Amino acid sequence: MSHETRGRVAVIVIDNPPMNAMSHAVRTEILAGLDRANADPNIDAIVLTGAGKAFSGGADIKEFNTPAMMAEPSLRTLILAFEASPKPTIAALHTIAMGGGLELPLGCHFRVAAPGTQVALPEMKLGLLPGAGGTQRLPRAIGLEPALNMIVTGATVKSEVLAKQGLFEELIEGDIIQGAVDFANKVVEQKRPITRLRDRKVEHPNAEAFLQFARNTVGAMSKNYPAPLKCLEAVAASVDKPFEEGIRIEREGFLHLLAGPESRAMRHAFFAERAAARIDDVPADTPRRKVEKVAVIGAGTMGGGIAMNFLNAGMPVTLLETKQEALDRGLATIRKNYESTVKKGRLTADKMEARLAMLKPTLSYDDLKEADLIIEAVFEEMGVKESVFRKLDEVAKPGAILATNTSTLDVDKIASFTKRPQDVVGLHFFSPANVMKLLEVVRGKATAKDVMATVMDIGKKIKKTCVVSGVCDGFIGNRMLKYYKAQAIQLVEEGASPQQVDRAMEKFGMAMGPFRVGDLAGNDIGWAIRKRLYAEDPKTRKQPIADRLCEMGRYGQKTGMGWYRYEPGKRDPIPDPIVDKVIDDVRKEMGVTPRKIGDDEIVERCVYALAKSGQQILDEGIAARAGDIDVVYLTGYGFPPFRGGPMHYAEHADPLRRSKWLKP
Ligand SMILES: NC(=O)c1ccc[n+]([C@@H]2O[C@H](COP(=O)([O-])OP(=O)(O)OC[C@H]3O[C@@H](n4cnc5c(N)ncnc54)[C@H](O)[C@@H]3O)[C@@H](O)[C@H]2O)c1
């Protein structure tokens, strides 16, 4: 924090890098600065701004869930003090102003901003609403519709747009502090009256009709998420209720959401994702290896998507295949993907060409000599992986990171094909690799710490959410999925239909039920694995319904039928009497009398199957934290954010119900 005076203007600079978060200490100092300036007869006006790379990112997340968060002076107290100041207060925003970092300026008498400042009230993303007057003051500043949009979506809006809407008196090019001081001097010279947003009225030609329309739209779009409607009700109060009454409604909504399971889950997910980026025994200052040039081996489903991630991040990629036609096919798919993004208007044709120009196709390992990071995405067969890694060991430069995208094979074994197992790591992307956020970083027993630190950084650079997994069959996500699917099938054996299981899980919030997922991904993959397991261990529990459907060629969407049937060219699942007959036959052969199974039981058994195998994964040290497992399911498996992930859900579930299904 620093205070300076320029002429008769006091300048308070929030200085709490990196984001100028408003911790309790910061709030205390800002208030002291304001009091000092108001007591000083040589000061006429007060400018508030932020040092470095932000005005302020808002509340200090380290204080979340601690008494420091609400300790006086609270953010609300601070805002009231700036609002009540007898001398004009001017907030000078730049770079970033989020959450409390916007609510405080809304309490100031005047606001100016640097062009390009990113402004948002993102509380909704944590299942909350802006709780320090934002829902009352923002509509008074910029109008009902733009304010409601910002608050309900949590979207970031540029200062240029907000200046037009009346949030800022001026956009200041160049030195923001000097510009704000000049503005403050003008205010004093012109004896401009102090204005307070709380005294303004929200004008709208037809507020009631607009709000009703908004209620319908927001309600339909936010089922399972109570925050958007609470935001709406608070903003609605700004239109027809006195300011203090609006503040009371905002407060009530905020406390209600804060205590609710949805926000608790979303805050958990937020913190879990940040925690997942850390590896306990790899210090933050571990030196990184230089990664500028990337190579990908295999231009199939995964290799093409993986290559796109790096091209999108501006990194050149060499793509290697064994045959020209496979290479051509891979390149054509990459181009087609980019073209569809261009068609949707999310990429310019020039940028597409620039990205494609950074892609170097090759059939020769000689072209991999310069690569700093090489990712293998060839067929899932140990023999093929072996030949690729032996070759890489010969050609890759010393210190190059050698990664495998294998889903099921032993990364330690793959590393053993080289004389540099310390440089080998698993980078398990999810399909489609250019879209899915999750990246499981598989740490082999020999993987060097600087390799781990480097690939975690690279993951961030290509905008993935990284979670570290130890080596085991299926790593974190797919290993748990096996138990989840097995439970779903068992429910069908006992009496549920695939449709009922899918419907119950989708109602719970899963993006897609387990049988629809199976049909989408292809049921033949699991069948191949089961056949291997049955042969290896005759005691393996069989899945006769699933096996029989595969024997009938019902692999899923790709064969037009699986757990459902599909009309040609369509993806809508249609229940199929043939499947019902198979289920019926198997039940009879197993001697099972089908029983009626409730949706609650379906959800509990499926989710607890995930949590139980998650617990095992923790016990074995495959995952470092329960939160890491939640992040895997939230970002890679369509688990609903408002449930916080399978581990969080199980932890907060009714202990009696939990103990019924989660037997030790
Ligand atoms: N498909 C998925 O959903 C998925 C998800 C995660 C991980 N994976 C893993 O990714 C890897 C690739 O899977 P995929 O689905 O992209 O397979 P794919 O069959 O679509 O592509 C594999 C590509 O590798 C090429 N290839 C084979 N041997 C080669 C060699 N020796 N040198 C160079 N190229 C070679 C093939 O020509 C083919 O284009 C596998 O290890 C798989 O387990 C797949």
XYZ file of C-alpha atoms and ligand atoms in Angstrom:
708
model
C 0.000 0.000 0.000
C 1.339 3.469 -0.689
C -0.003 6.950 -0.187
C 1.248 10.019 -1.950
C 0.029 13.510 -2.590
C 0.106 15.298 -5.899
C -0.658 18.933 -5.276
C -3.899 18.914 -3.310
C -4.896 15.401 -4.339
C -4.182 12.334 -2.173
C -3.414 9.138 -4.072
C -4.047 5.805 -2.369
C -2.416 2.916 -4.226
C -3.477 -0.651 -3.394
C -0.285 -2.672 -3.496
C -0.742 -6.360 -2.759
C 0.753 -8.315 -5.661
C -0.079 -10.083 -7.839
C -3.768 -9.054 -8.005
C -4.123 -6.427 -5.256
C -6.537 -8.659 -3.407
C -8.402 -6.848 -0.656
C -7.229 -8.749 2.367
C -8.047 -7.506 5.838
C -4.663 -5.753 6.118
C -5.206 -4.033 2.765
C -8.712 -2.889 3.713
C -7.405 -1.495 6.999
C -4.720 0.513 5.230
C -7.053 1.858 2.549
C -9.419 3.092 5.237
C -6.562 4.687 7.189
C -5.446 6.442 3.996
C -8.955 7.751 3.380
C -9.290 9.017 6.955
C -5.911 10.714 6.784
C -6.765 12.436 3.536
C -10.106 13.621 4.859
C -8.439 14.994 7.995
C -5.728 16.826 6.028
C -6.692 20.459 5.266
C -4.211 20.476 2.366
C -6.149 17.781 0.507
C -9.190 18.493 -1.683
C -9.803 15.133 -3.380
C -8.815 11.477 -3.120
C -7.772 9.111 -5.926
C -7.835 5.340 -5.355
C -5.922 3.049 -7.686
C -3.909 -0.191 -7.809
C -0.192 -0.808 -8.300
C 1.258 -3.173 -10.890
C -0.909 -5.488 -12.955
C -4.388 -4.789 -11.583
C -6.655 -2.265 -9.974
C -7.849 -5.140 -7.819
C -8.943 -8.728 -8.378
C -11.373 -8.402 -5.452
C -11.592 -10.398 -2.247
C -8.543 -12.295 -1.033
C -9.345 -15.936 -1.706
C -6.917 -16.979 1.026
C -9.350 -15.373 3.463
C -12.320 -17.341 2.135
C -14.016 -19.272 4.923
C -11.899 -17.519 7.569
C -12.951 -14.823 10.070
C -10.587 -12.365 8.310
C -13.045 -12.252 5.415
C -15.727 -10.468 7.438
C -13.414 -8.729 9.953
C -13.806 -4.968 10.191
C -13.207 -2.954 8.249
C -15.169 -5.228 5.951
C -15.385 -4.458 2.263
C -18.877 -3.062 2.851
C -17.611 -0.719 5.566
C -14.855 0.474 3.266
C -17.306 1.153 0.441
C -19.588 3.116 2.751
C -16.610 5.190 3.916
C -15.654 6.131 0.342
C -19.270 6.877 -0.456
C -19.707 9.070 2.634
C -16.383 10.888 2.221
C -16.907 14.672 2.402
C -14.128 15.121 -0.177
C -14.621 13.743 -3.685
C -13.351 10.189 -4.166
C -12.210 9.041 -7.592
C -11.467 5.412 -8.470
C -8.899 4.984 -11.258
C -9.274 1.501 -12.739
C -6.799 -0.231 -14.990
C -5.955 -3.730 -16.286
C -8.282 -5.752 -14.054
C -11.138 -4.825 -11.729
C -13.164 -7.781 -10.516
C -15.668 -8.527 -7.797
C -14.934 -6.330 -4.788
C -12.454 -4.604 -7.087
C -15.478 -3.185 -8.900
C -17.833 -2.839 -5.938
C -15.430 -0.473 -4.166
C -15.196 1.870 -7.188
C -19.015 1.803 -7.358
C -18.982 3.378 -3.901
C -16.669 6.175 -5.089
C -18.109 9.475 -6.331
C -16.380 9.314 -9.731
C -14.729 6.607 -11.801
C -12.154 6.792 -14.563
C -10.429 3.894 -16.305
C -7.623 2.976 -18.656
C -8.780 1.609 -22.015
C -8.788 -2.188 -22.144
C -9.520 -2.635 -18.449
C -11.270 -5.966 -17.846
C -14.204 -5.457 -15.530
C -16.456 -8.129 -14.028
C -18.597 -9.229 -11.123
C -17.730 -12.944 -11.364
C -19.272 -14.103 -8.056
C -21.894 -16.136 -9.928
C -19.118 -18.482 -11.057
C -18.660 -19.515 -7.437
C -22.408 -19.904 -6.995
C -22.694 -16.552 -5.187
C -23.857 -13.033 -5.918
C -21.951 -9.773 -5.507
C -22.481 -9.152 -1.814
C -21.071 -5.660 -1.309
C -23.666 -3.539 -3.054
C -22.814 -4.520 -6.639
C -26.352 -5.630 -7.445
C -27.728 -2.256 -6.338
C -25.103 0.188 -7.551
C -24.200 -1.319 -10.957
C -27.754 -1.035 -12.409
C -27.870 2.553 -11.125
C -24.583 3.214 -12.957
C -25.081 1.488 -16.333
C -28.759 0.587 -16.526
C -30.819 -2.479 -15.796
C -30.127 -4.696 -18.808
C -26.333 -4.404 -19.084
C -25.969 -4.709 -15.306
C -28.169 -7.792 -15.126
C -26.202 -9.392 -17.964
C -22.896 -8.786 -16.246
C -24.064 -10.048 -12.874
C -25.994 -13.116 -14.052
C -23.247 -14.322 -16.399
C -20.198 -13.130 -14.468
C -18.840 -12.078 -17.864
C -15.882 -9.751 -18.280
C -16.611 -6.457 -20.055
C -14.041 -3.990 -21.389
C -13.870 -0.453 -20.025
C -14.532 1.019 -23.478
C -17.977 -0.591 -23.502
C -18.695 0.363 -19.907
C -17.606 3.968 -20.510
C -20.291 4.235 -23.196
C -22.789 2.846 -20.712
C -21.873 5.545 -18.221
C -19.738 3.690 -15.689
C -16.692 5.874 -16.311
C -16.455 9.653 -16.590
C -13.335 9.389 -18.701
C -11.066 6.848 -20.357
C -7.496 7.796 -19.621
C -4.731 7.064 -22.100
C -1.215 6.990 -20.709
C -0.338 7.496 -17.041
C -3.476 6.473 -15.165
C -2.514 8.136 -11.875
C -1.672 11.482 -13.465
C -4.832 11.282 -15.570
C -6.931 10.596 -12.484
C -5.245 13.435 -10.549
C -5.940 15.824 -13.442
C -9.549 14.670 -13.411
C -9.725 15.176 -9.628
C -8.391 18.732 -10.001
C -11.107 19.420 -12.597
C -13.773 18.154 -10.209
C -12.489 20.504 -7.513
C -12.040 23.514 -9.811
C -15.463 23.127 -11.375
C -16.952 22.501 -7.931
C -18.715 19.475 -9.328
C -21.192 18.155 -6.801
C -20.410 14.843 -5.155
C -22.626 12.175 -6.711
C -23.522 8.891 -5.076
C -24.897 5.999 -7.082
C -27.233 5.092 -4.234
C -29.146 8.344 -4.880
C -29.825 7.532 -8.521
C -32.891 5.816 -9.935
C -32.705 2.874 -12.309
C -34.488 3.993 -15.456
C -36.055 1.479 -17.828
C -39.015 1.972 -20.178
C -40.576 -1.335 -19.271
C -38.707 -2.809 -16.320
C -41.431 -5.175 -15.153
C -41.863 -6.866 -18.545
C -38.113 -7.084 -19.041
C -37.616 -8.644 -15.614
C -40.351 -11.188 -16.239
C -38.734 -12.160 -19.529
C -35.354 -12.384 -17.780
C -36.815 -14.536 -14.993
C -38.100 -17.038 -17.537
C -34.860 -17.156 -19.507
C -32.535 -17.281 -16.507
C -34.744 -19.816 -14.739
C -34.718 -22.131 -17.749
C -30.972 -21.861 -18.210
C -29.917 -22.286 -14.613
C -31.796 -25.283 -13.267
C -29.719 -26.763 -10.427
C -27.957 -23.420 -9.952
C -29.761 -21.071 -7.552
C -27.322 -18.137 -7.908
C -28.484 -16.627 -11.209
C -32.101 -16.258 -10.034
C -30.975 -14.821 -6.702
C -28.824 -12.331 -8.637
C -31.866 -11.449 -10.684
C -34.067 -10.868 -7.650
C -31.448 -8.624 -6.088
C -31.040 -6.615 -9.286
C -34.836 -6.407 -9.637
C -34.959 -4.790 -6.202
C -32.725 -1.967 -7.475
C -35.564 -0.928 -9.777
C -38.501 -0.533 -7.433
C -37.167 -0.695 -3.874
C -35.319 1.896 -1.819
C -31.537 1.456 -1.872
C -31.258 0.101 1.678
C -34.045 -2.404 1.055
C -32.203 -3.590 -2.067
C -29.022 -4.004 -0.021
C -30.957 -6.087 2.496
C -32.302 -8.361 -0.271
C -28.807 -8.692 -1.747
C -27.418 -9.591 1.687
C -30.090 -12.171 2.316
C -29.504 -13.755 -1.099
C -25.752 -13.788 -0.540
C -25.971 -15.506 2.850
C -28.519 -17.988 1.528
C -26.222 -18.950 -1.364
C -23.123 -19.017 0.835
C -24.749 -21.607 3.091
C -26.118 -23.715 0.225
C -24.607 -26.938 -1.156
C -24.216 -25.588 -4.706
C -21.907 -22.708 -3.850
C -20.036 -24.883 -1.373
C -19.429 -27.373 -4.193
C -18.390 -24.701 -6.678
C -15.996 -23.055 -4.233
C -14.548 -26.477 -3.477
C -14.036 -27.077 -7.199
C -12.375 -23.676 -7.587
C -9.882 -24.323 -4.804
C -9.358 -27.958 -5.798
C -8.391 -26.902 -9.304
C -5.813 -24.462 -7.972
C -4.463 -27.043 -5.541
C -4.191 -29.666 -8.284
C -1.580 -27.536 -10.026
C 0.822 -28.068 -7.108
C 2.939 -31.186 -6.568
C 3.945 -31.533 -2.938
C 7.526 -32.707 -3.446
C 8.202 -30.533 -6.479
C 8.975 -27.043 -5.159
C 7.580 -24.040 -7.023
C 11.107 -22.855 -7.837
C 12.146 -26.124 -9.547
C 14.014 -25.112 -12.723
C 12.022 -25.787 -15.901
C 13.291 -27.304 -19.109
C 13.002 -25.150 -22.202
C 10.069 -26.231 -24.377
C 9.708 -24.360 -27.643
C 9.470 -27.078 -30.266
C 6.968 -29.893 -29.991
C 6.606 -33.136 -31.923
C 3.618 -35.488 -31.990
C 3.843 -39.094 -33.190
C 0.674 -40.503 -34.719
C -1.834 -38.311 -36.575
C -4.967 -40.235 -35.584
C -7.895 -39.188 -33.398
C -5.685 -38.121 -30.499
C -2.469 -37.024 -32.228
C -4.269 -34.477 -34.409
C -6.125 -32.945 -31.453
C -2.972 -32.861 -29.340
C -1.065 -31.086 -32.115
C -3.838 -28.455 -32.373
C -3.421 -27.551 -28.688
C 0.158 -26.486 -29.276
C -0.552 -24.718 -32.568
C -3.287 -22.775 -30.783
C -0.718 -21.720 -28.177
C 1.618 -20.495 -30.910
C 4.101 -23.379 -30.664
C 5.436 -25.086 -33.815
C 4.614 -28.790 -34.089
C 6.220 -31.564 -36.117
C 3.740 -34.370 -36.778
C 5.122 -37.813 -37.594
C 3.380 -40.784 -39.190
C 4.551 -44.014 -40.754
C 2.630 -43.663 -44.018
C 1.921 -40.701 -46.264
C -1.788 -41.473 -46.510
C -2.194 -41.566 -42.713
C -0.374 -38.252 -42.528
C -2.588 -36.739 -45.221
C -5.687 -37.986 -43.480
C -4.521 -36.531 -40.158
C -3.704 -33.159 -41.703
C -7.057 -33.050 -43.489
C -8.864 -33.651 -40.188
C -6.923 -30.867 -38.479
C -7.753 -28.485 -41.320
C -11.420 -29.505 -41.233
C -11.566 -28.843 -37.489
C -10.078 -25.386 -37.931
C -12.396 -24.644 -40.839
C -15.417 -25.430 -38.738
C -14.137 -23.004 -36.074
C -13.698 -20.365 -38.775
C -17.261 -21.021 -39.992
C -18.560 -20.475 -36.491
C -16.779 -17.121 -36.478
C -14.447 -18.033 -33.639
C -11.255 -17.887 -35.687
C -10.224 -15.781 -38.672
C -9.112 -17.496 -41.874
C -5.729 -15.736 -41.562
C -5.180 -17.103 -38.084
C -6.130 -20.583 -39.261
C -3.523 -20.397 -42.024
C -0.936 -19.054 -39.576
C -1.549 -21.998 -37.279
C -1.441 -24.551 -40.066
C 1.804 -22.981 -41.281
C 3.397 -23.882 -37.936
C 2.596 -27.552 -38.495
C 5.323 -29.609 -40.131
C 4.241 -33.063 -41.320
C 6.951 -35.687 -41.682
C 7.627 -39.384 -42.167
C 11.186 -39.158 -40.844
C 12.458 -39.383 -37.280
C 15.334 -37.107 -38.350
C 12.865 -34.236 -38.114
C 12.356 -34.923 -34.414
C 15.948 -34.217 -33.432
C 15.278 -30.612 -32.454
C 12.082 -31.246 -30.491
C 12.024 -30.304 -26.790
C 8.837 -32.256 -26.111
C 7.717 -35.342 -28.034
C 4.246 -36.782 -27.437
C 3.454 -40.256 -28.681
C -0.153 -41.069 -29.690
C 0.220 -44.269 -31.748
C -1.807 -47.495 -31.495
C -2.493 -48.763 -27.987
C -0.181 -51.792 -28.227
C 2.893 -52.290 -26.102
C 4.887 -53.602 -29.075
C 4.184 -50.448 -31.105
C 4.985 -48.206 -28.132
C 8.218 -50.135 -27.629
C 9.456 -49.587 -31.159
C 8.557 -45.873 -30.990
C 10.328 -45.291 -27.658
C 13.443 -47.253 -28.658
C 13.648 -45.090 -31.750
C 13.079 -41.915 -29.744
C 15.886 -42.894 -27.402
C 18.187 -42.948 -30.431
C 17.110 -39.693 -32.060
C 15.753 -37.315 -29.412
C 18.194 -34.706 -28.162
C 19.449 -35.052 -24.585
C 16.969 -33.581 -22.098
C 13.998 -33.777 -24.481
C 10.811 -34.755 -22.656
C 9.312 -37.988 -24.008
C 5.602 -38.302 -23.313
C 3.071 -41.035 -23.976
C -0.655 -40.553 -24.378
C -1.420 -44.158 -23.491
C -4.763 -44.737 -21.703
C -4.114 -48.179 -20.245
C -0.483 -49.221 -20.651
C 2.191 -49.137 -17.947
C 4.127 -45.875 -18.262
C 7.059 -47.312 -16.261
C 7.359 -50.142 -18.732
C 7.269 -47.693 -21.635
C 9.993 -45.645 -19.901
C 12.113 -48.798 -19.563
C 12.432 -49.000 -23.358
C 14.713 -45.970 -23.127
C 17.982 -45.292 -21.339
C 16.435 -42.095 -19.969
C 13.358 -43.086 -17.950
C 13.720 -39.833 -15.983
C 12.643 -37.960 -19.140
C 9.536 -40.079 -19.738
C 6.081 -39.011 -18.523
C 2.465 -39.781 -19.350
C 0.346 -36.993 -20.836
C -3.130 -38.474 -20.938
C -5.331 -36.207 -23.050
C -9.063 -36.802 -23.388
C -10.991 -36.984 -26.618
C -11.514 -34.624 -28.435
C -8.045 -33.540 -27.307
C -8.337 -30.004 -28.673
C -11.546 -29.440 -26.691
C -11.434 -31.373 -23.412
C -9.959 -29.434 -20.486
C -8.565 -32.361 -18.547
C -4.972 -33.550 -18.809
C -3.849 -36.383 -16.537
C -0.118 -36.041 -16.021
C 1.141 -39.533 -15.269
C 4.202 -39.571 -13.090
C 6.369 -42.634 -13.605
C 8.529 -43.948 -10.804
C 11.608 -42.477 -12.460
C 10.103 -39.263 -13.890
C 12.360 -36.332 -12.958
C 10.968 -33.483 -10.865
C 11.950 -30.883 -13.425
C 10.054 -32.861 -16.059
C 6.952 -32.784 -13.839
C 7.315 -29.039 -13.196
C 7.825 -28.390 -16.899
C 4.853 -30.397 -18.152
C 2.549 -28.829 -15.530
C 3.557 -25.419 -16.929
C 3.056 -26.590 -20.491
C -0.390 -27.914 -19.568
C -1.315 -24.469 -18.315
C 0.086 -22.852 -21.440
C -2.184 -24.983 -23.636
C -5.095 -24.129 -21.287
C -5.558 -27.572 -19.778
C -6.472 -28.423 -16.216
C -3.680 -30.735 -15.085
C -4.040 -33.430 -12.466
C -1.134 -35.664 -11.477
C -1.760 -39.412 -11.379
C 0.511 -42.255 -10.381
C 0.919 -45.281 -12.625
C -1.936 -47.792 -12.402
C -4.412 -49.390 -14.738
C -6.668 -46.616 -16.065
C -4.963 -43.882 -14.015
C -7.452 -41.857 -11.941
C -10.380 -41.251 -14.265
C -10.769 -44.460 -16.242
C -9.968 -46.675 -13.269
C -12.896 -45.167 -11.363
C -15.102 -45.240 -14.428
C -14.800 -49.009 -14.555
C -16.525 -49.333 -11.154
C -19.135 -46.767 -12.050
C -20.059 -48.599 -15.251
C -20.045 -51.973 -13.502
C -22.477 -50.602 -10.932
C -24.748 -49.259 -13.681
C -24.796 -52.682 -15.351
C -25.472 -54.410 -12.049
C -28.482 -52.141 -11.556
C -29.789 -53.281 -14.930
C -29.242 -56.928 -14.005
C -31.272 -56.345 -10.832
C -34.218 -54.653 -12.494
C -33.522 -51.125 -13.794
C -33.542 -50.365 -17.509
C -30.586 -48.603 -19.209
C -32.952 -45.705 -19.916
C -33.876 -45.423 -16.249
C -30.237 -45.436 -15.158
C -29.304 -42.815 -17.745
C -32.291 -40.652 -16.845
C -31.556 -40.841 -13.111
C -27.894 -39.928 -13.585
C -28.754 -37.104 -15.963
C -31.300 -35.784 -13.482
C -28.563 -35.898 -10.867
C -26.664 -33.632 -13.256
C -24.251 -35.839 -15.201
C -23.764 -34.482 -18.706
C -24.722 -37.930 -20.039
C -25.851 -41.201 -18.443
C -23.407 -44.146 -18.404
C -25.087 -46.155 -21.176
C -25.300 -43.206 -23.527
C -21.623 -42.534 -22.822
C -20.858 -46.171 -23.641
C -22.677 -45.914 -26.964
C -20.859 -42.676 -27.773
C -17.358 -43.903 -26.897
C -17.792 -47.434 -28.270
C -18.625 -50.459 -26.124
C -16.087 -52.645 -27.951
C -13.132 -51.084 -26.087
C -14.436 -52.265 -22.708
C -15.401 -55.626 -24.194
C -11.833 -56.231 -25.401
C -10.511 -55.407 -21.919
C -13.098 -57.689 -20.259
C -12.239 -60.607 -22.519
C -8.592 -60.210 -21.493
C -9.551 -60.056 -17.794
C -11.865 -63.101 -18.028
C -8.967 -65.052 -19.548
C -6.441 -63.820 -16.977
C -8.634 -64.419 -13.941
C -11.630 -66.765 -14.127
C -13.002 -65.224 -10.902
C -13.562 -61.856 -12.623
C -17.213 -60.831 -12.285
C -18.767 -61.206 -15.727
C -20.994 -58.616 -17.438
C -23.126 -60.938 -19.568
C -25.567 -58.302 -20.815
C -22.798 -56.028 -22.057
C -20.874 -58.968 -23.525
C -23.877 -60.289 -25.390
C -24.698 -56.907 -26.914
C -21.118 -56.674 -28.208
C -21.304 -60.218 -29.564
C -24.289 -58.974 -31.570
C -22.116 -56.184 -33.032
C -23.854 -53.554 -30.927
C -20.785 -51.376 -30.326
C -22.747 -48.134 -29.996
C -23.319 -45.161 -32.285
C -20.608 -46.273 -34.688
C -22.555 -49.438 -35.567
C -25.956 -47.742 -35.321
C -26.864 -49.712 -32.205
C -25.636 -50.448 -28.702
C -27.585 -50.013 -25.485
C -29.962 -48.046 -27.731
C -30.565 -47.984 -31.445
C -29.891 -44.983 -33.668
C -31.485 -43.730 -36.868
C -28.897 -43.319 -39.649
C -27.042 -40.020 -39.244
C -28.731 -39.248 -35.926
C -27.492 -39.400 -32.377
C -30.792 -39.621 -30.478
C -30.878 -42.803 -28.404
C -33.990 -44.905 -29.075
C -34.865 -47.712 -26.627
C -34.704 -51.058 -28.404
C -36.872 -54.122 -27.585
C -33.972 -56.346 -28.695
C -31.913 -54.979 -25.796
C -34.826 -55.538 -23.401
C -34.950 -59.156 -24.555
C -31.208 -59.665 -23.951
C -31.581 -58.164 -20.473
C -34.572 -60.363 -19.786
C -32.766 -63.506 -20.966
C -29.693 -62.813 -18.860
C -31.771 -62.120 -15.754
C -33.510 -65.469 -16.225
C -30.202 -67.275 -16.717
C -28.842 -65.604 -13.583
C -31.977 -66.559 -11.671
C -32.703 -62.907 -10.879
C -36.268 -61.761 -10.280
C -36.227 -58.125 -11.380
C -37.235 -55.610 -8.719
C -38.312 -52.004 -8.928
C -35.332 -49.787 -8.240
C -35.721 -46.125 -7.257
C -33.753 -43.263 -8.845
C -32.183 -42.490 -5.469
C -30.677 -45.939 -5.249
C -29.339 -45.665 -8.792
C -27.654 -42.342 -8.091
C -26.250 -43.403 -4.745
C -24.828 -46.691 -5.932
C -23.263 -45.177 -9.047
C -21.765 -42.142 -7.325
C -20.575 -44.114 -4.307
C -18.923 -46.616 -6.637
C -16.895 -43.685 -7.921
C -16.146 -42.389 -4.434
C -15.173 -45.795 -3.144
C -12.669 -46.451 -5.912
C -11.507 -42.849 -5.487
C -10.761 -43.610 -1.846
C -8.716 -46.626 -2.898
C -6.788 -44.452 -5.348
C -6.016 -42.049 -2.499
C -4.978 -44.851 -0.170
C -2.569 -46.155 -2.787
C -1.133 -42.676 -3.345
C -2.131 -42.664 -7.022
C -3.828 -39.301 -6.410
C -2.417 -36.827 -3.887
C -5.690 -35.215 -2.773
C -9.393 -36.019 -2.836
C -9.845 -32.673 -4.586
C -7.647 -33.871 -7.465
C -10.075 -36.724 -8.063
C -12.979 -34.291 -8.071
C -11.199 -32.118 -10.622
C -10.716 -35.166 -12.881
C -14.438 -35.926 -12.787
C -15.552 -32.310 -13.135
C -13.320 -31.505 -16.098
C -13.123 -34.853 -17.892
C -16.239 -36.880 -17.146
C -19.169 -34.463 -17.123
C -19.714 -34.566 -13.345
C -21.986 -31.634 -12.428
C -20.091 -28.641 -10.976
C -22.895 -27.930 -8.477
C -22.175 -31.347 -6.894
C -18.463 -30.585 -6.498
C -17.147 -33.973 -7.707
C -17.693 -37.525 -6.429
C -15.431 -37.221 -3.365
C -16.935 -33.910 -2.260
C -20.433 -35.273 -2.845
C -19.798 -38.408 -0.791
C -18.149 -36.415 1.989
C -21.194 -34.187 2.389
C -23.838 -36.833 1.820
C -26.161 -38.041 4.530
C -23.880 -40.321 6.586
C -26.574 -42.982 7.016
C -27.224 -43.332 3.315
C -23.534 -43.162 2.594
C -22.712 -45.981 5.003
C -25.386 -48.122 3.382
C -23.523 -48.169 0.059
C -19.973 -47.286 1.034
C -19.141 -50.378 2.989
C -15.525 -50.451 4.146
N -9.325 -42.308 -28.588
C -9.403 -41.915 -27.351
O -10.458 -41.569 -26.861
C -8.155 -41.868 -26.512
C -8.169 -41.117 -25.337
C -6.989 -41.013 -24.591
C -5.864 -41.668 -25.002
N -5.879 -42.420 -26.127
C -4.637 -43.089 -26.502
O -4.043 -42.372 -27.561
C -3.321 -43.242 -28.390
C -3.789 -43.080 -29.804
O -5.163 -43.341 -29.879
P -6.078 -42.865 -31.083
O -7.471 -43.031 -30.649
O -5.613 -41.545 -31.564
O -5.722 -43.960 -32.179
P -5.840 -43.855 -33.767
O -5.874 -45.232 -34.250
O -6.920 -42.904 -34.159
O -4.469 -43.188 -34.195
C -3.232 -43.808 -34.080
C -2.336 -43.249 -35.182
O -1.011 -43.676 -34.955
C -0.418 -44.015 -36.198
N 0.664 -44.921 -35.910
C 0.585 -46.227 -35.575
N 1.824 -46.729 -35.357
C 2.691 -45.727 -35.580
C 4.105 -45.596 -35.491
N 4.864 -46.630 -35.181
N 4.658 -44.414 -35.775
C 3.901 -43.365 -36.102
N 2.560 -43.425 -36.197
C 1.963 -44.574 -35.919
C -1.540 -44.608 -36.993
O -1.284 -44.529 -38.384
C -2.725 -43.758 -36.580
O -2.883 -42.639 -37.420
C -3.509 -44.625 -27.801
O -2.430 -44.906 -26.960
C -4.789 -44.477 -27.008
O -4.886 -45.385 -25.953
C -6.994 -42.517 -26.887
